[in-house]
Amino acid sequence: ARPVYSLAVGLGGFLLAAGLGSLLSGLFSWQSRGLRLALAAIVIVLLGYVAALDWLIDLFLAWDYAAKIAISVLLIIPPAVIMGIPFSTAMSLISRTKAEHVGWLYGISSVFSVLGAAASTLISLYGGFTVALFCGAICYALALLLAPSSPART
């Protein structure tokens, strides 16, 4: 009903929580095991949201707008914090072993961020949020399969 507020709350909440995840990743000596653990956690959380989304929407649909905003932020925080971990962890791993690739990886990440945002919008419009979450889980599962199982060597 209020798309500007929905965008501000959704995007703002996600960016703050993902930034927190990125900060948290720097507090630990993450290796490729930590990267794989974060990717697996994202898949699990997204699949949990896929299973519960319709029920959650039905549960909170009648609540007033302020309560819906609060619930939305609380629901955004867990996956967003975890989603903030892989990028900074991977960049940290790569900068220690293949520093010359860091610039290219930032560019590739930027391209896929834009493509992912457009794709998730289209998928949500035509398939619904549950389908969009499921597609996101598939993408993170693919990243998990492609993530190194041990630190790269120079």
Coordinates of C-alpha atoms in Angstrom, one line a residue:
A1 CA 0.0 0.0 0.0
R2 CA 2.9 2.3 0.7
P3 CA 5.7 1.2 -1.7
V4 CA 8.1 4.0 -0.8
Y5 CA 8.0 3.1 2.9
S6 CA 8.2 -0.6 2.0
L7 CA 11.3 0.0 -0.1
A8 CA 13.0 2.2 2.6
V9 CA 12.3 -0.3 5.4
G10 CA 13.2 -3.3 3.3
L11 CA 16.3 -2.0 1.6
G12 CA 17.5 0.1 4.6
G13 CA 17.0 -2.8 7.0
F14 CA 18.7 -5.2 4.7
L15 CA 21.7 -3.0 4.1
L16 CA 22.2 -2.2 7.8
A17 CA 22.0 -5.9 8.7
A18 CA 24.2 -7.0 5.9
G19 CA 26.8 -4.4 6.9
L20 CA 26.6 -5.8 10.4
G21 CA 27.3 -9.3 9.0
S22 CA 30.3 -7.9 7.1
L23 CA 31.6 -6.3 10.3
L24 CA 31.1 -9.6 12.2
S25 CA 33.0 -11.5 9.5
G26 CA 36.0 -9.3 10.2
L27 CA 36.0 -10.1 13.9
F28 CA 36.8 -13.8 13.3
S29 CA 39.6 -15.4 11.5
W30 CA 37.3 -16.8 8.8
Q31 CA 38.8 -19.2 6.4
S32 CA 37.1 -21.1 3.6
R33 CA 35.3 -23.2 6.2
G34 CA 33.7 -20.1 7.6
L35 CA 32.7 -19.0 4.1
R36 CA 31.1 -22.4 3.4
L37 CA 29.3 -22.3 6.8
A38 CA 27.8 -18.8 6.1
L39 CA 26.7 -19.9 2.6
A40 CA 25.0 -23.1 4.1
A41 CA 23.4 -21.0 6.8
I42 CA 21.9 -18.7 4.2
V43 CA 20.5 -21.6 2.2
I44 CA 18.9 -23.0 5.4
V45 CA 17.4 -19.7 6.5
L46 CA 16.0 -18.9 3.0
L47 CA 14.4 -22.4 2.8
G48 CA 12.9 -21.9 6.2
Y49 CA 11.5 -18.6 5.0
V50 CA 10.1 -20.4 1.9
A51 CA 8.4 -22.8 4.1
A52 CA 7.0 -20.2 6.5
L53 CA 6.3 -17.1 4.3
D54 CA 2.7 -17.7 3.5
W55 CA 1.9 -18.5 7.1
L56 CA 3.7 -15.4 8.3
I57 CA 2.0 -13.2 5.8
D58 CA -1.4 -14.5 6.9
L59 CA -0.5 -14.1 10.5
F60 CA 0.6 -10.4 10.2
L61 CA -1.7 -9.2 7.5
A62 CA -4.3 -7.7 9.8
W63 CA -1.8 -5.9 12.0
D64 CA -1.4 -2.2 11.8
Y65 CA 1.2 -0.6 9.6
A66 CA 3.8 0.2 12.3
A67 CA 3.7 -3.4 13.6
K68 CA 4.2 -4.7 10.1
I69 CA 7.2 -2.5 9.6
A70 CA 8.7 -3.8 12.9
I71 CA 8.0 -7.4 12.0
S72 CA 9.5 -6.9 8.5
V73 CA 12.7 -5.5 9.9
L74 CA 12.9 -8.4 12.4
L75 CA 12.4 -10.9 9.6
I76 CA 15.0 -9.2 7.4
I77 CA 17.7 -9.1 10.0
P78 CA 18.6 -12.9 10.3
P79 CA 19.2 -13.6 6.6
A80 CA 20.7 -10.2 5.9
V81 CA 23.3 -10.5 8.7
I82 CA 24.4 -13.9 7.4
M83 CA 24.4 -12.6 3.8
G84 CA 26.8 -9.9 4.8
I85 CA 29.4 -12.5 5.8
P86 CA 30.4 -14.3 2.5
F87 CA 31.4 -11.3 0.4
S88 CA 33.8 -9.8 2.9
T89 CA 35.1 -13.2 3.9
A90 CA 35.7 -14.2 0.3
M91 CA 37.4 -10.9 -0.5
S92 CA 39.7 -11.4 2.6
L93 CA 40.6 -14.9 1.5
I94 CA 41.3 -13.7 -2.1
S95 CA 43.2 -10.6 -1.1
R96 CA 45.7 -12.9 0.7
T97 CA 46.2 -15.3 -2.1
K98 CA 45.3 -13.5 -5.4
A99 CA 45.3 -9.8 -4.6
E100 CA 45.5 -8.9 -8.3
H101 CA 42.0 -10.3 -8.8
V102 CA 40.3 -8.2 -6.1
G103 CA 39.4 -5.3 -8.4
W104 CA 37.8 -7.7 -11.0
L105 CA 35.8 -9.4 -8.3
Y106 CA 34.4 -6.1 -7.0
G107 CA 33.3 -5.4 -10.6
I108 CA 31.8 -8.9 -11.0
S109 CA 30.0 -8.6 -7.7
S110 CA 28.6 -5.2 -8.8
V111 CA 27.2 -6.7 -12.1
F112 CA 25.6 -9.6 -10.3
S113 CA 24.1 -7.3 -7.6
V114 CA 22.3 -5.3 -10.3
L115 CA 21.3 -8.4 -12.3
G116 CA 20.1 -10.1 -9.0
A117 CA 18.1 -7.1 -8.0
A118 CA 16.3 -7.0 -11.4
A119 CA 15.8 -10.7 -11.5
S120 CA 14.4 -10.9 -8.0
T121 CA 12.0 -8.1 -8.8
L122 CA 10.8 -9.9 -11.9
I123 CA 10.6 -13.2 -10.2
S124 CA 8.6 -11.7 -7.3
L125 CA 6.2 -10.0 -9.6
Y126 CA 5.5 -13.0 -11.7
G127 CA 6.1 -15.9 -9.3
G128 CA 5.7 -14.4 -5.9
F129 CA 8.0 -13.9 -3.0
T130 CA 8.2 -17.6 -2.1
V131 CA 9.5 -18.4 -5.6
A132 CA 12.0 -15.5 -5.4
L133 CA 13.3 -16.7 -2.0
F134 CA 13.6 -20.3 -3.4
C135 CA 15.6 -19.0 -6.4
G136 CA 17.8 -17.1 -4.0
A137 CA 18.4 -20.3 -2.0
I138 CA 19.4 -22.1 -5.2
C139 CA 21.9 -19.3 -6.1
Y140 CA 23.5 -19.5 -2.6
A141 CA 23.5 -23.4 -2.8
L142 CA 25.4 -23.0 -6.1
A143 CA 27.8 -20.6 -4.4
L144 CA 28.3 -23.2 -1.7
L145 CA 29.1 -25.9 -4.2
L146 CA 31.6 -23.6 -5.9
A147 CA 33.2 -22.3 -2.7
P148 CA 36.7 -23.6 -1.9
S149 CA 36.8 -26.4 0.7
S150 CA 40.2 -25.3 1.9
P151 CA 42.2 -22.0 1.6
A152 CA 43.7 -21.3 -1.8
R153 CA 47.5 -21.5 -2.1
T154 CA 49.7 -19.1 -4.0

